Short mmCIF file of C-alpha atoms in Angstrom, two decimals:
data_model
loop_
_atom_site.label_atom_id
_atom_site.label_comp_id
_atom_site.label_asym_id
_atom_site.label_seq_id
_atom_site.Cartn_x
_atom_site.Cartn_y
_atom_site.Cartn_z
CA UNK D 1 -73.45 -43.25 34.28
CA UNK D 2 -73.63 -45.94 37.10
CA UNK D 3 -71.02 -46.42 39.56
CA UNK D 4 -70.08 -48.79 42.45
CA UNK D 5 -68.72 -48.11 45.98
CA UNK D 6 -68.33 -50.54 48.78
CA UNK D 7 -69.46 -49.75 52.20
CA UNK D 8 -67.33 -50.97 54.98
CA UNK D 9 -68.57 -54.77 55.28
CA UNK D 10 -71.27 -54.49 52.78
CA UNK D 11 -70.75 -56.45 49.56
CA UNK D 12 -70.77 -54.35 46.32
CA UNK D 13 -73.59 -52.39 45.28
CA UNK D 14 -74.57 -51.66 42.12
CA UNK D 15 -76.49 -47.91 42.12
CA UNK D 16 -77.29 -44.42 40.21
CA UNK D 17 -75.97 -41.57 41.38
CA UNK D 18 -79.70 -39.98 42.05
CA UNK D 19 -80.18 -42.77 44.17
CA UNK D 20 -77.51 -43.25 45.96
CA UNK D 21 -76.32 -41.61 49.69
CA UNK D 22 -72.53 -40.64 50.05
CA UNK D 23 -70.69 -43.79 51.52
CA UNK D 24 -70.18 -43.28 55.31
CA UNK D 25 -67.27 -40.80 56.73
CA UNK D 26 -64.74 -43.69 58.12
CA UNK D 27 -62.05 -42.27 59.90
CA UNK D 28 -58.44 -43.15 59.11
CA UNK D 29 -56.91 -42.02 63.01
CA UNK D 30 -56.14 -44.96 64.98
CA UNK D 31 -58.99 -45.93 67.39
CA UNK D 32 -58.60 -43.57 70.68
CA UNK D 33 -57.73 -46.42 73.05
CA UNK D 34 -54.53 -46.85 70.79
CA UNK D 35 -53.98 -43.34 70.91
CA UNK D 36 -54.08 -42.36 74.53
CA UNK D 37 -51.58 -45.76 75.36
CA UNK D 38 -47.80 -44.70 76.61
CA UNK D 39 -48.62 -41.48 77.64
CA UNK D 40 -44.52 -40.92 78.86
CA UNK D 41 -44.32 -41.18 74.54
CA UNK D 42 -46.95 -38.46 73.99
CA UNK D 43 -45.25 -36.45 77.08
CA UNK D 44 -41.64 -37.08 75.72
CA UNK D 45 -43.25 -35.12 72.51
CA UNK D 46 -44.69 -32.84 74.11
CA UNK D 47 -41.21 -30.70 75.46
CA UNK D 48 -39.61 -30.92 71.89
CA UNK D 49 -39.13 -27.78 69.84
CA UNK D 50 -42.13 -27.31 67.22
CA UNK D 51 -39.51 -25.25 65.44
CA UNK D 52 -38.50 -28.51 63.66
CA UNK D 53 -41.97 -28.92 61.58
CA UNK D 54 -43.15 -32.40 63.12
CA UNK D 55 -46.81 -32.49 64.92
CA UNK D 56 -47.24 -33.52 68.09
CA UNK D 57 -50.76 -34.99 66.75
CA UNK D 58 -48.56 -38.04 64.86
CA UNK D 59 -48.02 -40.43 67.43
CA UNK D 60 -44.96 -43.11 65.45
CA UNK D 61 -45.64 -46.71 65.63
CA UNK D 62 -44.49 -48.24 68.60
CA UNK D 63 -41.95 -51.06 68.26
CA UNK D 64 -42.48 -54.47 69.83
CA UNK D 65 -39.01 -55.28 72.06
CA UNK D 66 -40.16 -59.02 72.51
CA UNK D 67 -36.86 -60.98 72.84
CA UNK D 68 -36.47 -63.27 70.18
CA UNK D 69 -37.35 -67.24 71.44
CA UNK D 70 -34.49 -68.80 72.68
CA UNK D 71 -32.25 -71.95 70.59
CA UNK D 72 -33.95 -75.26 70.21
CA UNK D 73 -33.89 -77.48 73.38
CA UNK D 74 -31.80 -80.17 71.02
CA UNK D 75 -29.25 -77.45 70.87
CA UNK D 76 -29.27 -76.15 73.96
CA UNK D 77 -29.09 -78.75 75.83
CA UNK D 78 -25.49 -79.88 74.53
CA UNK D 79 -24.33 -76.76 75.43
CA UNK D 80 -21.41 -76.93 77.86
CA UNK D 81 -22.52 -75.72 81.47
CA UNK D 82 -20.13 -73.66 83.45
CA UNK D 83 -18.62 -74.45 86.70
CA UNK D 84 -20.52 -71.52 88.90
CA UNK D 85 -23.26 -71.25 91.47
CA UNK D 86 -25.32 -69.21 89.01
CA UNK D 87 -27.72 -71.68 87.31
CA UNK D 88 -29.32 -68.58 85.13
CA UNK D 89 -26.00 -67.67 83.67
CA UNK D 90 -25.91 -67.95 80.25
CA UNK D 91 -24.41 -70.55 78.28
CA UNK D 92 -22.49 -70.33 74.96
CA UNK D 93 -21.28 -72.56 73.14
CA UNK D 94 -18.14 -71.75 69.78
CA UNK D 95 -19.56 -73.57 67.26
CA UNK D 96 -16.54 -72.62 64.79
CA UNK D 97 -13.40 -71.30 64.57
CA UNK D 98 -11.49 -69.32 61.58
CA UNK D 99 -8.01 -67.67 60.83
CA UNK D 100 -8.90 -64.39 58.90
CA UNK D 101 -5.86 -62.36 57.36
CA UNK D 102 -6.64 -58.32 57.59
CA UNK D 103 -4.32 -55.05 57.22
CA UNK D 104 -3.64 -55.26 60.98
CA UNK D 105 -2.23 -58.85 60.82
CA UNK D 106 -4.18 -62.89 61.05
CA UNK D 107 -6.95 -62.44 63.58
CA UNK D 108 -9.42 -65.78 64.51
CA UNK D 109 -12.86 -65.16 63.94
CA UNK D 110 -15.50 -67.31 66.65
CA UNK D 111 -18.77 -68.05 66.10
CA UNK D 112 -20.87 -68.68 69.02
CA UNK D 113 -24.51 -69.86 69.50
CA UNK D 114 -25.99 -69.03 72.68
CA UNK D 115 -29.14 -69.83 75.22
CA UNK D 116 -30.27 -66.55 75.30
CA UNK D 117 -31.36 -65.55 71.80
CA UNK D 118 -30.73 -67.12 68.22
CA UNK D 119 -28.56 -64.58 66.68
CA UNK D 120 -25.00 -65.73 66.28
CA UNK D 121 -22.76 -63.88 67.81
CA UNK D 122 -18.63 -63.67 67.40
CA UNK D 123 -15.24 -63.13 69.07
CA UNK D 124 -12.83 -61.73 66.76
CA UNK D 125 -9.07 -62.84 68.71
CA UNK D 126 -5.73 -61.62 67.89
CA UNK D 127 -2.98 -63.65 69.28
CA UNK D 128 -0.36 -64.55 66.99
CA UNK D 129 0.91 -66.45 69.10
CA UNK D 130 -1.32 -69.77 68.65
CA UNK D 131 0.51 -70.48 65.05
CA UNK D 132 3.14 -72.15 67.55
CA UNK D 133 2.99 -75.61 69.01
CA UNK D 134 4.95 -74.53 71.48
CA UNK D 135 3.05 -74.70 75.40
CA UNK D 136 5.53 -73.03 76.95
CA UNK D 137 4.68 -70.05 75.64
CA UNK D 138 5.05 -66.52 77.48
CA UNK D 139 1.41 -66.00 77.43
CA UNK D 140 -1.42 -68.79 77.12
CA UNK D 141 -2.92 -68.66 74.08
CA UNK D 142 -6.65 -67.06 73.99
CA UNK D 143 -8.49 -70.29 73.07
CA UNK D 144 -12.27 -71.22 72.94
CA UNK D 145 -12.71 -74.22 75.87
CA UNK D 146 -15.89 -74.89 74.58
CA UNK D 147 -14.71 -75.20 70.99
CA UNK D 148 -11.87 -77.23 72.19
CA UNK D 149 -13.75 -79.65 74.45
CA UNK D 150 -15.06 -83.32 73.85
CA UNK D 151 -18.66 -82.82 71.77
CA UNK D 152 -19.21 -86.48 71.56
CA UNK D 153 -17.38 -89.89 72.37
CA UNK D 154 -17.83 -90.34 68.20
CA UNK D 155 -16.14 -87.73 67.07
CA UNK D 156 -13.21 -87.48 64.62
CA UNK D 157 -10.10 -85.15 63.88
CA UNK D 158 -12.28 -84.21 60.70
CA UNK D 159 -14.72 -83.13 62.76
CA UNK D 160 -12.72 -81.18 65.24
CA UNK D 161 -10.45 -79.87 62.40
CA UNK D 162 -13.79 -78.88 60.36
CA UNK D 163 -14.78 -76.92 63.13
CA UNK D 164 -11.43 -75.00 63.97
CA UNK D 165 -10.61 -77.32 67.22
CA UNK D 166 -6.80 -77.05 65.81
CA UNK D 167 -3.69 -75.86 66.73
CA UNK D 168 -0.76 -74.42 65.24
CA UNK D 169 -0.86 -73.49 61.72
CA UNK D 170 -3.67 -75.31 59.28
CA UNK D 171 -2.53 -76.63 55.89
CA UNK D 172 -3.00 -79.66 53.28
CA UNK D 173 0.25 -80.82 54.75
CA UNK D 174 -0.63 -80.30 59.05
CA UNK D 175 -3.61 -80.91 60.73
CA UNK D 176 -3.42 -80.78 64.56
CA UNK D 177 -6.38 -81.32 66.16
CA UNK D 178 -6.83 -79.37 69.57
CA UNK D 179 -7.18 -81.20 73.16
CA UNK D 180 -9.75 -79.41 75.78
CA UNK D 181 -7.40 -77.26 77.63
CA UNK D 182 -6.73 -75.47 81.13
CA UNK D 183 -7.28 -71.91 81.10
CA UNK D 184 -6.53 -71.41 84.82
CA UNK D 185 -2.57 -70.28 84.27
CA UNK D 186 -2.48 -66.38 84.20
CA UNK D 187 0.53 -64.95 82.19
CA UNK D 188 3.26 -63.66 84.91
CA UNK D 189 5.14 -60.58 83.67
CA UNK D 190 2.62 -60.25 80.23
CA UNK D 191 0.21 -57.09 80.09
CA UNK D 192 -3.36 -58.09 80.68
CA UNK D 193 -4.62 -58.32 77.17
CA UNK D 194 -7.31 -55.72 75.45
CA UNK D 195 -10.37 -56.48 75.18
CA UNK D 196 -13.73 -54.44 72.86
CA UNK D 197 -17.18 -54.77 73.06
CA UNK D 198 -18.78 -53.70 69.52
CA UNK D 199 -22.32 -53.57 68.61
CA UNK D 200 -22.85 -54.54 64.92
CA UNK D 201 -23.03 -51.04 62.79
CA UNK D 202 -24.09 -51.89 58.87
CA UNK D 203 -24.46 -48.48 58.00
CA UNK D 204 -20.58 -47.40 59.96
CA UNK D 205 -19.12 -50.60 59.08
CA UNK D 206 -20.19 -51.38 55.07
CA UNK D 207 -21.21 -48.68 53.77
CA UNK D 208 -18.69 -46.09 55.93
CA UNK D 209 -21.48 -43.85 57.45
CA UNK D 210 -20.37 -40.92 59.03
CA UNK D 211 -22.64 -40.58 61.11
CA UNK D 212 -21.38 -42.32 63.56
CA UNK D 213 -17.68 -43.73 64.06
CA UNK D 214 -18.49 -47.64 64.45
CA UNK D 215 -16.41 -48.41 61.50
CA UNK D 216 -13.59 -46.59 63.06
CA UNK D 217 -13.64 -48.00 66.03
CA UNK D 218 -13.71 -51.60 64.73
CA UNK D 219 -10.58 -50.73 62.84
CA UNK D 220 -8.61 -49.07 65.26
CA UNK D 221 -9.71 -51.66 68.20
CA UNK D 222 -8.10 -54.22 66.14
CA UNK D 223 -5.41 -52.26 65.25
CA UNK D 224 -4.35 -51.41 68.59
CA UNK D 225 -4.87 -55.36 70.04
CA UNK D 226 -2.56 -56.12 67.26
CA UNK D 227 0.25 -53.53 68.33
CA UNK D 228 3.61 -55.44 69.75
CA UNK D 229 3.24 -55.52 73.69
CA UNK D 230 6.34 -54.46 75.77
CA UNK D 231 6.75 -56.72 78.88
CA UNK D 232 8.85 -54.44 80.77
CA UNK D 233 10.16 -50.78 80.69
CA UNK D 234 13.22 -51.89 81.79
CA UNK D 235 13.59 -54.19 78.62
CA UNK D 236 13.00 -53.98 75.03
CA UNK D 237 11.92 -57.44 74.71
CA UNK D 238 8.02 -57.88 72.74
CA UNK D 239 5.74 -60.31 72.02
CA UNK D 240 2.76 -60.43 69.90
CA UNK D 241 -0.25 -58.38 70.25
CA UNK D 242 -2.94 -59.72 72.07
CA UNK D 243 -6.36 -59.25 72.88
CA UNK D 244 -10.07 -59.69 71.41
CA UNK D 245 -12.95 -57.75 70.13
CA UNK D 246 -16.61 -59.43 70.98
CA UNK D 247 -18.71 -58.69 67.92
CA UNK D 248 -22.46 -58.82 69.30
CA UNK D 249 -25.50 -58.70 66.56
CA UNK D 250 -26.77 -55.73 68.36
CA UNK D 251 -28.01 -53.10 65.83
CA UNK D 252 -28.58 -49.41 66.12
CA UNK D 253 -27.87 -49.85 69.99
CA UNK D 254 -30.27 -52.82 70.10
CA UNK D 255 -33.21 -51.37 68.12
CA UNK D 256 -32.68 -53.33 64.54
CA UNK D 257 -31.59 -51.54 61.29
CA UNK D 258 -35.50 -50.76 60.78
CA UNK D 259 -35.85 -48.56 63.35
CA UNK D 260 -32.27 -47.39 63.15
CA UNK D 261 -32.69 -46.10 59.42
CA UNK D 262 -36.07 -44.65 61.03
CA UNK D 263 -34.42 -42.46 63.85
CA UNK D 264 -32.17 -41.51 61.31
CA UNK D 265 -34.56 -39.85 59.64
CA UNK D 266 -35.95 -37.88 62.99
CA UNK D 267 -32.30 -36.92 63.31
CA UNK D 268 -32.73 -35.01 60.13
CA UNK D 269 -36.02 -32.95 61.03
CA UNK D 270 -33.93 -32.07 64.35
CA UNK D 271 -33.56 -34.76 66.79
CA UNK D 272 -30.48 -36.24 68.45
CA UNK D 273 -30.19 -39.83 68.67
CA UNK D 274 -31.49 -40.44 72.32
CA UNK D 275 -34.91 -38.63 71.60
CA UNK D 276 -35.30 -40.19 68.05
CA UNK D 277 -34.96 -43.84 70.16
CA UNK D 278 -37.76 -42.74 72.65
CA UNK D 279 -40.17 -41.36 69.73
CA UNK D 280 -40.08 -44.86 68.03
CA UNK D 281 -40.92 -46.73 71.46
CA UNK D 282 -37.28 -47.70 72.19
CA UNK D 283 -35.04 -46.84 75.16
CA UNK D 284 -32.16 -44.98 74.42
CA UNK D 285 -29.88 -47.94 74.86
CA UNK D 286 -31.19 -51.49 74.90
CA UNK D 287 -27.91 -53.30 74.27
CA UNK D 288 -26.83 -56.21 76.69
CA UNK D 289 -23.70 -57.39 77.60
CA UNK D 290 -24.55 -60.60 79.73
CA UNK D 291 -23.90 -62.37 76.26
CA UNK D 292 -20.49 -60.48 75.99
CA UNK D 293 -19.51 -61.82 79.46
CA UNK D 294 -20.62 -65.35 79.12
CA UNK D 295 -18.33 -65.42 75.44
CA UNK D 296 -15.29 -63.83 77.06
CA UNK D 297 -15.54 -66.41 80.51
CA UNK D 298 -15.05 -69.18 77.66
CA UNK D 299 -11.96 -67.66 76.13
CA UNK D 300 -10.47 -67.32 79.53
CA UNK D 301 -10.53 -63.49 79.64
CA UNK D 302 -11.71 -61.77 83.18
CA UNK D 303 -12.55 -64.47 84.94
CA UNK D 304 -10.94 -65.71 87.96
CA UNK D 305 -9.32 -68.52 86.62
CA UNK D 306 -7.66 -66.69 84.06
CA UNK D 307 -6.62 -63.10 82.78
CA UNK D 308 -8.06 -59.69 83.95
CA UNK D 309 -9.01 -57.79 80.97
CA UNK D 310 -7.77 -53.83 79.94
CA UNK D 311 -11.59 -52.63 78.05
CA UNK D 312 -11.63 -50.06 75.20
CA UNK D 313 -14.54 -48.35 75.62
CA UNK D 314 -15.55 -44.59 76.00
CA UNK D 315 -19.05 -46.10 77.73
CA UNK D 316 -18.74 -46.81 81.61
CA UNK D 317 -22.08 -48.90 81.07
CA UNK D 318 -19.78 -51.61 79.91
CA UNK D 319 -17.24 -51.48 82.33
CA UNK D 320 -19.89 -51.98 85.28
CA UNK D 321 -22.05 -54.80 83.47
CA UNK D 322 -18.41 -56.92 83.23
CA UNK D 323 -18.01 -56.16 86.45
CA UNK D 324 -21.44 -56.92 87.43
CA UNK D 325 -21.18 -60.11 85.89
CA UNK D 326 -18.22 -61.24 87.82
CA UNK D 327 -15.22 -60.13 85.35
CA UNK D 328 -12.13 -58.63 86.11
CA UNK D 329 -11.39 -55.25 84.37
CA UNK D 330 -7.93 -53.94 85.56
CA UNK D 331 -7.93 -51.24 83.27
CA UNK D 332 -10.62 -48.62 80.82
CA UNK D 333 -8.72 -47.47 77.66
CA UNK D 334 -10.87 -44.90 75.77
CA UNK D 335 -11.24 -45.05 72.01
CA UNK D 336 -10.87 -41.48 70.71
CA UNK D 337 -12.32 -40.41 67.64
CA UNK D 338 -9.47 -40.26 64.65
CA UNK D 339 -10.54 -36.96 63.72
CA UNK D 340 -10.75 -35.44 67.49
CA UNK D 341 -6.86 -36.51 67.17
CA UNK D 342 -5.81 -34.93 64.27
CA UNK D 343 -7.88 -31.27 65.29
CA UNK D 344 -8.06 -30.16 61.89
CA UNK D 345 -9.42 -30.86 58.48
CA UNK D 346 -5.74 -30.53 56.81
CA UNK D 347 -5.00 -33.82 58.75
CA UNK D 348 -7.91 -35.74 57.46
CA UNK D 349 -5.95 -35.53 53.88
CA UNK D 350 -2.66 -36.34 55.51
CA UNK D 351 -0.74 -39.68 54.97
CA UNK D 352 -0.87 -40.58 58.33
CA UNK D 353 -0.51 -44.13 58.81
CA UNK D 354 -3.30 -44.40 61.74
CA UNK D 355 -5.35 -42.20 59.56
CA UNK D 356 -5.28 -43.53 56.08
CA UNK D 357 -4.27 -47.14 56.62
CA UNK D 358 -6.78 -49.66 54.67
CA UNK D 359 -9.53 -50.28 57.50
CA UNK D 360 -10.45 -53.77 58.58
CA UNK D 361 -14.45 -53.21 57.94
CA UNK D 362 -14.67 -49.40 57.06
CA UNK D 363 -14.87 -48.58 53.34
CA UNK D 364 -10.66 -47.16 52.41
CA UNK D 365 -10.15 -46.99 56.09
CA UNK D 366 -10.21 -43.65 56.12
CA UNK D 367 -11.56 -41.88 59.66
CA UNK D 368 -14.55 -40.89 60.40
CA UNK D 369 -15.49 -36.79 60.50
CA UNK D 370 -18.29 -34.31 59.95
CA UNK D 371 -21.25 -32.23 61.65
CA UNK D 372 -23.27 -35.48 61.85
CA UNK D 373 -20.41 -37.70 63.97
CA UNK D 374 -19.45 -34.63 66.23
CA UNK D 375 -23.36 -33.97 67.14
CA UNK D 376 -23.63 -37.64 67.61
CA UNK D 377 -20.36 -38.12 69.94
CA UNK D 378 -21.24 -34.97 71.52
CA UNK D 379 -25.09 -36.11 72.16
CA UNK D 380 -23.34 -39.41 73.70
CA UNK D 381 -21.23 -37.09 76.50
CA UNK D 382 -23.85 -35.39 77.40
CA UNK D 383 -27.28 -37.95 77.37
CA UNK D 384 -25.50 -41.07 77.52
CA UNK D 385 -22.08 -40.51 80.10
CA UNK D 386 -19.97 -41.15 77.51
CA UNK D 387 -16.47 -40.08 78.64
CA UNK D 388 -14.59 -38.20 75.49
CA UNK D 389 -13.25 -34.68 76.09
CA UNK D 390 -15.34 -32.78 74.25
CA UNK D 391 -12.76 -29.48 74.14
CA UNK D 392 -11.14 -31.47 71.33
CA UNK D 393 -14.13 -31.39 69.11
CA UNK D 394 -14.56 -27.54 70.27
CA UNK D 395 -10.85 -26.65 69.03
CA UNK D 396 -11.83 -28.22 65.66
CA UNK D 397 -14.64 -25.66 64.93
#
């Protein structure tokens, strides 16, 4: 019976099988050259235990880290430029402005576009406070001076009110547009206000993960900005909660879901979440916070002209790239994990309100807890310079 096989470029040939030579050996292994580049990779590979069943032989694609091209020059040239001696800082500009109810009270959602990359950042703001009209308030309102500012001489109040640029409360009945405003009068006796930096988490955030505490964190961040703030000992007098949590599109610490759902997977054959970064070509952490900066100068947070900030954050890494970028941090508040709180499964069940309270982004709210978060907080300690106190996971088990 005849049969056909194609030889590598050849075009098909018809044959016999008493005529015909086996088809040439082609080997599937990528060509040497490809194999012997990154030899830190192949290294990196080399000290990991064999105990966990994966060969050193299978080298994992490597993962381009090419920054994404920067906006169109039509758009980034109207962005505003700031006032400093740094021409290469970069410039963002709040293209939109939103009041969002959630569990933990009204919060305005910002979205920013940005000179650096063409992912759209946000800055999630509590402050209360801006439903008044009122100026004189104790605090100045945490406002957007690019959202706020002049975009053309043609412009309308529909266009300013389409695009947030409002004050007070928004209804059918008032519509206040917004003038560009000062941002260089500090609050006198008022608590610097708090301030997160969160990485986007799908996995922690929609779909509640556990292995990690993302979701969490992004729930009790804006829980805490929206507790009352006491502006003396000495008095019982409150106002508002204030504060803001800068959302950055920064998946899997900067890798992308793709390779995030990967190193997931080398997590499971035995690797912690530094070493599973490294074996797909990553670093361990390639997140950026120049972006963070540049969105928090524009709200009037930690610059000179306005407020010094208080940062929740367990990562120092943050606290020195604000810093580095010419931000005032008075103050690092760390975000423990729910669970590390409680110390014991019976309060995981409990009715505690911090605990069980319906979450802003995580799926019932519920905290975060299992083998997979404490390996993965406890990897972050020790690989990363995380500061937690890791006796409190120790007392759990």
């Amino acid at each position: 019976m005849p049969f056909t096989y194609r030889t590598p470029n050849e075009p098909s040939v018809r044959t016999t099988r008493s005529t015909t030579q086996p088809p040439p050996y082609v080997s599937k292994q990528a060509p040497r050259r490809l194999r012997l580049q990154d030899q830190e990779r192949v290294e990196e590979k080399e000290n990991i235990p064999q105990s966990i069943g994966m060969p050193t032989e299978i080298l994992l694609p490597s993962v381009s880290r090419k920054r994404e091209p920067p906006l169109p020059s039509s758009t980034t040239a109207s962005l505003p430029r700031e006032t400093t001696s740094s021409e290469s800082r970069i410039q963002v500009r709040c293209m939109a402005r939103t009041r969002i109810p959630t569990p933990h009270g009204t919060v305005f959602l910002h979205l920013y576009h940005n000179t650096l990359d063409n992912k759209e950042h946000l800055a999630i703001v509590i402050d209360p406070a801006q439903y008044s009209t009122n100026s004189q308030s104790i605090a100045p309102p945490i406002r957007s001076r690019s959202l706020d500012a002049i975009w053309s001489d043609d412009e309308t109040q529909e266009d300013r009110i389409l695009r947030g640029a409002y004050v007070g409360r928004l209804t059918p009945e008032t519509r206040i547009p917004s003038r560009p405003i000062d941002q260089s009068r500090p609050p006198t006796d008022v608590p610097p206000p708090l301030v997160r930096i969160h990485s986007e988490c799908f996995t922690g955030e929609t779909i509640g993960s556990m292995r990690c505490d993302c979701g969490e964190q992004l729930d009790e961040a804006i829980r805490l900005i929206s507790q009352p703030i006491h502006l003396s000992t000495s008095s019982s007098a409150t106002i508002p909660g204030r504060g803001a949590v800068i959302y950055l599109r920064q998946e899997g610490r900067g890798i992308g879901l793709l390779s995030k759902i990967q190193a997931y997977n080398l997590q499971d054959v035995g690797h912690d979440t530094v070493t599973a970064n490294i074996l797909l070509g990553h670093k361990a952490d390639e997140r950026g916070y120049d972006i963070a900066a540049a969105i928090l100068r524009d709200l009037g947070l930690g610059s000179e002209q306005g407020e010094s900030i208080r940062l929740l954050t367990n990562n120092p890494d943050k606290v020195m790239a604000l810093e580095k970028e010419g931000l005032r941090v008075l103050e690092r508040l760390p975000m423990v994990p729910r669970s590390w709180r409680c110390q014991s499964e019976s309060a995981l069940s409990s009715s505690a309100p911090e605990g069980r309270k319906a979450g802003v982004s995580m799926i019932g709210g519920d905290m975060a807890w299992g083998v997979d978060l404490n390996k993965y907080l406890r990897t972050k300690v020790l690989r990363m310079g995380h500061i937690l106190p890791l006796s409190m996971i120790d007392e759990m088990q």
